[in-house]
Coordinates of N, CA and C in Angstrom, one line a residue:
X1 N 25.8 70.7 61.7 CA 25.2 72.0 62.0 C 26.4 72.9 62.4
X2 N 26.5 74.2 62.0 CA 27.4 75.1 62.2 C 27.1 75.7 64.0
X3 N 28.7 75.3 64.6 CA 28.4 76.0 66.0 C 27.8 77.4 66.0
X4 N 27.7 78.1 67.0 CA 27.3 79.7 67.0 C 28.2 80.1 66.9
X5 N 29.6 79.9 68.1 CA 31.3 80.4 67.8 C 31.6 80.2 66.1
X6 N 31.2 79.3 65.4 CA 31.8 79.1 64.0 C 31.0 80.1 63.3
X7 N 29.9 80.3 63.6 CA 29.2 81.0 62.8 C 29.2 82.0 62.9
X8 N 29.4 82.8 64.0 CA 29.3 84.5 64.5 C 30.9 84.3 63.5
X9 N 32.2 83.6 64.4 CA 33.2 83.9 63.5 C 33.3 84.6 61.9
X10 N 32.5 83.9 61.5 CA 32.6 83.7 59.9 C 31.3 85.0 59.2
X11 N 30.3 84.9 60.1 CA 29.7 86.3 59.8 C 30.5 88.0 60.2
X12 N 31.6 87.7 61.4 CA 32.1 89.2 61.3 C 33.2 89.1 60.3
X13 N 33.6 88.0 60.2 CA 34.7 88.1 59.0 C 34.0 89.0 57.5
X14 N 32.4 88.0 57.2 CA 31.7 88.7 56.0 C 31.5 90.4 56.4
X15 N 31.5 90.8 57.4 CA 30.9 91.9 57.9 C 31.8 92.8 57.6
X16 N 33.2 92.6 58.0 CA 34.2 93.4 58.0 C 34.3 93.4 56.7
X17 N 34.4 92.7 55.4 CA 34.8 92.7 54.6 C 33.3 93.7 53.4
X18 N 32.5 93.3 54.3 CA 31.2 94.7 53.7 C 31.5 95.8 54.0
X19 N 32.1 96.2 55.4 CA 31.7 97.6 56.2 C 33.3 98.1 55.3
X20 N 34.4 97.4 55.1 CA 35.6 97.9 54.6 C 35.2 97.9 53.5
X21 N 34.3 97.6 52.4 CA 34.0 98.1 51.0 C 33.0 99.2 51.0
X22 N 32.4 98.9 52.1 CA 31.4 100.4 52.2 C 32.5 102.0 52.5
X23 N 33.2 101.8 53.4 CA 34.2 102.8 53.6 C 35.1 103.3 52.3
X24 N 35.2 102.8 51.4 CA 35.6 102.9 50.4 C 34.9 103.3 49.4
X25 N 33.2 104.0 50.0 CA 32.5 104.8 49.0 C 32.3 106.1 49.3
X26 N 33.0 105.9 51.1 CA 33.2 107.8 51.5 C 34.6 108.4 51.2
X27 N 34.5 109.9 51.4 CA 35.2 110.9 51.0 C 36.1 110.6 51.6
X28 N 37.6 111.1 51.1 CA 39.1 110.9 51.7 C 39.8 112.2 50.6
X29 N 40.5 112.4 51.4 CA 41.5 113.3 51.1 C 43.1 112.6 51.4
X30 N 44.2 113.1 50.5 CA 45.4 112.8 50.6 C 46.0 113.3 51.8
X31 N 46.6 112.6 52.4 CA 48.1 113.3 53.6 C 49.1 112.2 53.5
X32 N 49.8 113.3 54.3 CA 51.4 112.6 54.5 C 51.2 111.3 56.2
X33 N 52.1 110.7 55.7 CA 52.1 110.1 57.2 C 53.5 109.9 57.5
X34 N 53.7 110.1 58.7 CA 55.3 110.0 58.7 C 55.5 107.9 59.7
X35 N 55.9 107.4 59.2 CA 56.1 106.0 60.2 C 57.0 106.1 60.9
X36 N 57.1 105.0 61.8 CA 57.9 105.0 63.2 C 59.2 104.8 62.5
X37 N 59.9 104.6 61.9 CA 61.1 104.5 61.4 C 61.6 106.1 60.8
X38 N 60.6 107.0 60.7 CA 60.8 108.2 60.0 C 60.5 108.2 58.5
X39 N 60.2 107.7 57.6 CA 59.9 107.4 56.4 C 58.5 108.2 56.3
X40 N 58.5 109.0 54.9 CA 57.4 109.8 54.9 C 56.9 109.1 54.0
X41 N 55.0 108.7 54.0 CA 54.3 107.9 53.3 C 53.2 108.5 52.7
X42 N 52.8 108.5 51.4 CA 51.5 109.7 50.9 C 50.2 108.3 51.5
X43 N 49.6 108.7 52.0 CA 48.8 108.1 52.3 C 46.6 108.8 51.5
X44 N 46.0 108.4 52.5 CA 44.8 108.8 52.3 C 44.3 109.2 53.8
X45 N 43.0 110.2 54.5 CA 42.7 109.8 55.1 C 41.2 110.6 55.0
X46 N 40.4 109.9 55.6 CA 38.5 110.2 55.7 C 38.5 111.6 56.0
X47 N 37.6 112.4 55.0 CA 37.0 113.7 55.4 C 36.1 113.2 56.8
X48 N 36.2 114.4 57.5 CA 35.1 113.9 58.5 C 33.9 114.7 58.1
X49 N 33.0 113.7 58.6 CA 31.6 113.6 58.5 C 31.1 112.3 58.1
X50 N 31.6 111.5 58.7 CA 31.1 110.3 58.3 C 30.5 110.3 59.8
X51 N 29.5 108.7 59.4 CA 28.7 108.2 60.4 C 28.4 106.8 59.8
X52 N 27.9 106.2 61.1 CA 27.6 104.8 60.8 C 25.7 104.6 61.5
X53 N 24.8 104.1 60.9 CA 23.4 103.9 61.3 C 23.2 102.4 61.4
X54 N 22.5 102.1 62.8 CA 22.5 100.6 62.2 C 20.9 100.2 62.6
X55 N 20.1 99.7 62.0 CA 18.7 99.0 62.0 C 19.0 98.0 63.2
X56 N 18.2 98.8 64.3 CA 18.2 97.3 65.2 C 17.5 96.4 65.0
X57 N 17.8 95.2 65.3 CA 18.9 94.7 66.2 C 19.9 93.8 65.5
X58 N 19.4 93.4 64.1 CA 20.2 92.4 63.3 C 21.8 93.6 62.4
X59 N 21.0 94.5 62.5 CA 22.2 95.9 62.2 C 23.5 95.9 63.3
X60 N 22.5 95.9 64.6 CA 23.7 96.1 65.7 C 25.5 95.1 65.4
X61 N 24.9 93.8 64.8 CA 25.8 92.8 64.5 C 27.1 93.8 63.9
X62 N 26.8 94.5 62.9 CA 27.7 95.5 61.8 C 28.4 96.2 62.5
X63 N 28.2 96.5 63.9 CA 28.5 98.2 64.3 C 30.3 98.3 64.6
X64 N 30.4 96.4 65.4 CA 31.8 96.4 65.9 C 32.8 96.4 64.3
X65 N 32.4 95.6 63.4 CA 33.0 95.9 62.4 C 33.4 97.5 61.5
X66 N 32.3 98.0 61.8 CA 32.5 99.7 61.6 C 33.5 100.0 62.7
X67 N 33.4 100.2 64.1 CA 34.1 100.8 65.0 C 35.6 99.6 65.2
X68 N 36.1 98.4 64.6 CA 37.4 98.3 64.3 C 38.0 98.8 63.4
X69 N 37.1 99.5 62.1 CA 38.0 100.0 61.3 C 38.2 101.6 61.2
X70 N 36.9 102.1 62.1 CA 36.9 103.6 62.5 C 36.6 103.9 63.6
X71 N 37.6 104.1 64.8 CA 37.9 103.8 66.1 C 36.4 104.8 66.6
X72 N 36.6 105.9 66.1 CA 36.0 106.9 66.8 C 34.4 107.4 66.2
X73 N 33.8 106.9 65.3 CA 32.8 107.1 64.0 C 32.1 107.2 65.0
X74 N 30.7 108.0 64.9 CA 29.8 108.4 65.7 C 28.7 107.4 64.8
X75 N 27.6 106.5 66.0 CA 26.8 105.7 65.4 C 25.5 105.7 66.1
X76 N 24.4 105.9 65.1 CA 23.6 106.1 65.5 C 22.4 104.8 65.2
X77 N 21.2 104.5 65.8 CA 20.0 104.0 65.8 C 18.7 103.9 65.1
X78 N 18.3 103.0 64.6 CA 16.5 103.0 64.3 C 16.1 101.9 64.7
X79 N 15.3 101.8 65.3 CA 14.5 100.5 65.5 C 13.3 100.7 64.6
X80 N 12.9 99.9 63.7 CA 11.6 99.8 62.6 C 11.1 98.2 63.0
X81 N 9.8 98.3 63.4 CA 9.3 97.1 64.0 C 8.2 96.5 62.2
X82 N 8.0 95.5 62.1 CA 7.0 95.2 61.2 C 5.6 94.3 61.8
X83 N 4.0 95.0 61.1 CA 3.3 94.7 62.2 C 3.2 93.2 61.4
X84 N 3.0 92.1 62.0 CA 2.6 91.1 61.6 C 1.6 90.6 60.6
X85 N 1.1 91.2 60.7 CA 0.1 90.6 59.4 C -0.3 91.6 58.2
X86 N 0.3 92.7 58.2 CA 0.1 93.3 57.2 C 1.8 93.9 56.8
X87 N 2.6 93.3 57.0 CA 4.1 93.6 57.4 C 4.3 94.5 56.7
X88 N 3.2 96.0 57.3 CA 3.7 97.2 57.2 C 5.0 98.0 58.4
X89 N 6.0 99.0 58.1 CA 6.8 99.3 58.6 C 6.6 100.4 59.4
X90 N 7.0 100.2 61.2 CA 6.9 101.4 61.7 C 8.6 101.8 62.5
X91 N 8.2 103.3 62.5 CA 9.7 103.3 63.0 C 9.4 103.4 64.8
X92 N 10.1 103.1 65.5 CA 9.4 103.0 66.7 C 10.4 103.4 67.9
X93 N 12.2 103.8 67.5 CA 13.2 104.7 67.9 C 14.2 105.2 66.6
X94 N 14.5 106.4 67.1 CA 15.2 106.8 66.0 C 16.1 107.9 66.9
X95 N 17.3 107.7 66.6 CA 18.7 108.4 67.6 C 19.7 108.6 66.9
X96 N 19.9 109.8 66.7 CA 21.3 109.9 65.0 C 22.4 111.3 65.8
X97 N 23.2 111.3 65.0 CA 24.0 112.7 65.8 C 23.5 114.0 65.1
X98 N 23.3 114.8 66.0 CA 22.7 115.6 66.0 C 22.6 116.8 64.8
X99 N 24.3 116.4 63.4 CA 24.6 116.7 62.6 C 24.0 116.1 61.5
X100 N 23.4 115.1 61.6 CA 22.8 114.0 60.6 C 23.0 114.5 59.3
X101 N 22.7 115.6 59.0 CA 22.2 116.3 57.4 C 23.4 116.5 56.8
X102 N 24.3 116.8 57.7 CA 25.7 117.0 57.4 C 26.8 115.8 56.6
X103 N 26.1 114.7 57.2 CA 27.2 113.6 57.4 C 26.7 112.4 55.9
X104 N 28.0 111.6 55.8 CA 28.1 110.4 54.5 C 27.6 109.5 55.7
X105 N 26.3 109.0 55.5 CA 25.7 107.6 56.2 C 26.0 106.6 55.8
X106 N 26.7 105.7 56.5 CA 26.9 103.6 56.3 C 25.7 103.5 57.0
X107 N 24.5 102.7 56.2 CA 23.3 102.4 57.0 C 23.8 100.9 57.1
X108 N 23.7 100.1 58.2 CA 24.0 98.4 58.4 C 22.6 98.2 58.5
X109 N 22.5 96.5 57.5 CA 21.6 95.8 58.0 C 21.7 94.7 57.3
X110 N 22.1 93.7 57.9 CA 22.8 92.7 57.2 C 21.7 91.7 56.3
X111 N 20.5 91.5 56.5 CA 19.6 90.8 55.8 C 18.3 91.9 55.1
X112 N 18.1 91.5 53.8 CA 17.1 92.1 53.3 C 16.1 91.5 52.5
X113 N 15.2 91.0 52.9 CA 14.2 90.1 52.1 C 13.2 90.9 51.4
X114 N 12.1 92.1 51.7 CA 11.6 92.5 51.2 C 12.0 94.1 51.0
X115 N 12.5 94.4 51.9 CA 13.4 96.0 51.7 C 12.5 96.9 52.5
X116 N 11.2 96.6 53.3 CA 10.1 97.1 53.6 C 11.3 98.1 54.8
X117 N 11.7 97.4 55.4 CA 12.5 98.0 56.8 C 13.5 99.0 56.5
X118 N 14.6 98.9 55.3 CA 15.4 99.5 55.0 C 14.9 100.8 54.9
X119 N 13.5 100.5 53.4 CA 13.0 101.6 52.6 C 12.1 102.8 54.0
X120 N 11.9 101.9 54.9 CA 11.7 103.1 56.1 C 12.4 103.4 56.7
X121 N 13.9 103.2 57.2 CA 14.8 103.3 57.6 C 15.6 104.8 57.0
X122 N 15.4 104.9 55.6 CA 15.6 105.1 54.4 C 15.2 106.9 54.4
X123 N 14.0 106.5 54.8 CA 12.6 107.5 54.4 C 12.6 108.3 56.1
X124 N 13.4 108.3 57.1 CA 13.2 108.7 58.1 C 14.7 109.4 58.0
X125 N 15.6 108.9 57.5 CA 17.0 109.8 57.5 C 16.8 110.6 56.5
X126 N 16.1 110.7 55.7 CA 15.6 111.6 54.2 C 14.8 112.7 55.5
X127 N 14.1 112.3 56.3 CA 13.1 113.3 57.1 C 13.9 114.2 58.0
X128 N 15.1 113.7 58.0 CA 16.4 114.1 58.7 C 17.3 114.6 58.2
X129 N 17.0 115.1 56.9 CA 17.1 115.7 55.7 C 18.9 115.2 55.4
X130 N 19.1 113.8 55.3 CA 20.2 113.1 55.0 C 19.8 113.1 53.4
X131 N 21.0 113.5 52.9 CA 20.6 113.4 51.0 C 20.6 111.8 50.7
X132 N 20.1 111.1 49.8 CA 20.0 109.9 49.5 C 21.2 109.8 48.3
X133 N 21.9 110.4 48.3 CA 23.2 110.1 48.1 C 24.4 109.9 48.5
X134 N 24.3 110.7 49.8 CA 24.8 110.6 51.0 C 25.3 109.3 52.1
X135 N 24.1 108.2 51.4 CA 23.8 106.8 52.3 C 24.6 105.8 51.5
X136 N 25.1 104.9 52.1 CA 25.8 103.6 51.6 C 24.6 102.9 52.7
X137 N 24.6 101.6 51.7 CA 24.0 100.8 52.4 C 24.7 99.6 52.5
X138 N 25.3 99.1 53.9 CA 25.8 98.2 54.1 C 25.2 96.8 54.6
X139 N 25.3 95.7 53.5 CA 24.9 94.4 53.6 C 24.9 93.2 53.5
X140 N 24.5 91.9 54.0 CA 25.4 91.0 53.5 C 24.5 90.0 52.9
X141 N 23.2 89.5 52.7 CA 22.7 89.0 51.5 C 21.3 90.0 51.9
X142 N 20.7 89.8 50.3 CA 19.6 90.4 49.9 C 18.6 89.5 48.5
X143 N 17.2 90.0 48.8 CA 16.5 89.2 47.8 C 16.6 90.3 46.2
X144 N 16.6 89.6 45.2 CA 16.4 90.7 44.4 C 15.3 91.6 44.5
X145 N 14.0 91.5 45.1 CA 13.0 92.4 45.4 C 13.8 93.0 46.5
X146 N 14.0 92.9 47.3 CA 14.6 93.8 47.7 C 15.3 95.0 47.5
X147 N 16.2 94.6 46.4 CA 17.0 95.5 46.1 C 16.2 96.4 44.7
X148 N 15.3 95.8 44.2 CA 14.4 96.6 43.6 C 13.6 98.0 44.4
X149 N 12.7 96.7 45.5 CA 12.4 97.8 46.3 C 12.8 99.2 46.5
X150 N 14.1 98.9 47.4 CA 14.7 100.0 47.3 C 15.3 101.0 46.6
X151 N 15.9 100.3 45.1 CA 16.2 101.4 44.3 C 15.4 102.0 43.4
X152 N 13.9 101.3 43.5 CA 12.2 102.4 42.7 C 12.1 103.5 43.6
X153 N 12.4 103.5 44.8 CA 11.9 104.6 46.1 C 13.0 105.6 46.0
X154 N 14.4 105.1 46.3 CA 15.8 105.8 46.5 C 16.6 105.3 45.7
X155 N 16.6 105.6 44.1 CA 17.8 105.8 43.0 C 19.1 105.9 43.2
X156 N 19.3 106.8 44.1 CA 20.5 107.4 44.3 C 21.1 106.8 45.4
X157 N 20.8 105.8 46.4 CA 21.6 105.2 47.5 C 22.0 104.0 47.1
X158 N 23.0 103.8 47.6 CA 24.4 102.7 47.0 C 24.3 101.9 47.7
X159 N 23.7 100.5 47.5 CA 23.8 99.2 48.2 C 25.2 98.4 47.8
X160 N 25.8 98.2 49.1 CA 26.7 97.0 49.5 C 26.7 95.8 49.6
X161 N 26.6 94.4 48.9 CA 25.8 93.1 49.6 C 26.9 92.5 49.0
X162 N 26.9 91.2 49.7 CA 27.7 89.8 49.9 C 27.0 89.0 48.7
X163 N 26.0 89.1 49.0 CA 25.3 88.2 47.6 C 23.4 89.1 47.6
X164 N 23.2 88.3 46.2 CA 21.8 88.9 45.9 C 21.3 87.2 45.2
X165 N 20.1 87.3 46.7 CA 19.7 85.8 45.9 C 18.2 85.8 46.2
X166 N 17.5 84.6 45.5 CA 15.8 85.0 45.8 C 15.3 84.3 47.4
X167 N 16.5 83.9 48.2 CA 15.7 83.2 49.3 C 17.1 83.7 50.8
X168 N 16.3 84.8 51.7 CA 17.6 85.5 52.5 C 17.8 84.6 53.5
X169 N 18.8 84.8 54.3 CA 18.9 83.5 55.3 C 18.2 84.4 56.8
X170 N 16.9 84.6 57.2 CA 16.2 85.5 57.9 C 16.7 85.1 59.2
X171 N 17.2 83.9 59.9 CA 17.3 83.7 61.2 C 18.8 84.2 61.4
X172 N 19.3 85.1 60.4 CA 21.2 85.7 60.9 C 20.9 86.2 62.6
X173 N 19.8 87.3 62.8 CA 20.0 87.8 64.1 C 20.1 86.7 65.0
X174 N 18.9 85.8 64.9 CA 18.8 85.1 65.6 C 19.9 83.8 66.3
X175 N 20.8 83.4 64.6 CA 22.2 83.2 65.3 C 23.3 83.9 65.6
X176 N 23.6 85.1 65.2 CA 23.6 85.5 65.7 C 24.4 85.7 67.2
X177 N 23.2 86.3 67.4 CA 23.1 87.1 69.0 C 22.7 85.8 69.7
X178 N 22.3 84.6 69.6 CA 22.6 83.2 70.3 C 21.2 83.0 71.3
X179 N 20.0 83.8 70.1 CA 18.6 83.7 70.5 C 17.7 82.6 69.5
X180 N 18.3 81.8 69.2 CA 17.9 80.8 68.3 C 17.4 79.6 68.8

């Protein structure tokens, strides 16, 4: 059986290597950079208006991986609860920067089995009049219904995943955050 230390290790490794491909589907502009040696280097760097959203609490996992690669990125919140027996989606907190409409959204959420959570997740930053082209979705496995789901609802938002397979591994939060 995989420790928790072995396992968290190897999930922020997967994580970083999602959230650094998702970063790579927002805006950048060219500049110079000069290095410590004095050598001038054409480089790239991020338009601002970016942002990072993360679905709590299995999202939260993503966030440090966003904020080692973008020290300062402003990140925001949803909590979407599902009711049990009819595992319809409600949103039950929702906390974004106050620019939302403005900004290229990384939505995190590292597991997707039916898309129910995302596609409300989804449908409340649209209410926040975030364009659905605007959204990257950052992830690390997903069911193919899932990713159906989501792209019959929102065409235009760009999913990130590690893999797409018919069976998700649902207990990630739970190892996780070491509530297993």
């Amino acid at each position: 059986m995989t420790s928790r230390g072995d396992f968290k290790f190897y999930a922020d490794r997967l994580i970083r290597l999602v959230i650094e491909d998702s970063l790579n589907q927002l805006p950048f502009r060219p500049c110079r950079v000069t290095t410590p040696t004095g050598a001038a280097y054409d480089g790239v760097k991020f338009e601002k208006g970016n942002c990072g959203v993360s679905i709590v609490r299995s999202g939260e996992a993503m966030e440090q991986g966003l904020r080692d690669c973008c020290r300062s990125i402003r990140i925001g919140k949803i909590l979407v609860e599902s009711d049990l027996e009819t595992h319809e989606a409600r949103v039950v907190y929702a906390r974004f920067p106050e620019d939302i409409s403005k900004r290229k959204v990384i939505l995190m959420y590292p597991i997707m089995s039916s898309g129910n959570t995302v596609n409300k997740a989804v449908r409340v930053l649209k209410d926040h009049q975030v364009m659905e082209e605007n959204i990257v979705l950052a992830n690390l496995f997903c069911t193919p219904h899932a990713v159906h789901s989501i792209l019959s609802k929102f065409p235009n938002i760009k999913i990130l995943t590690s893999e797409v397979h018919p069976i998700a591994p649902n207990h990630f939060g739970q190892k996780y955050f070491g509530t297993d």
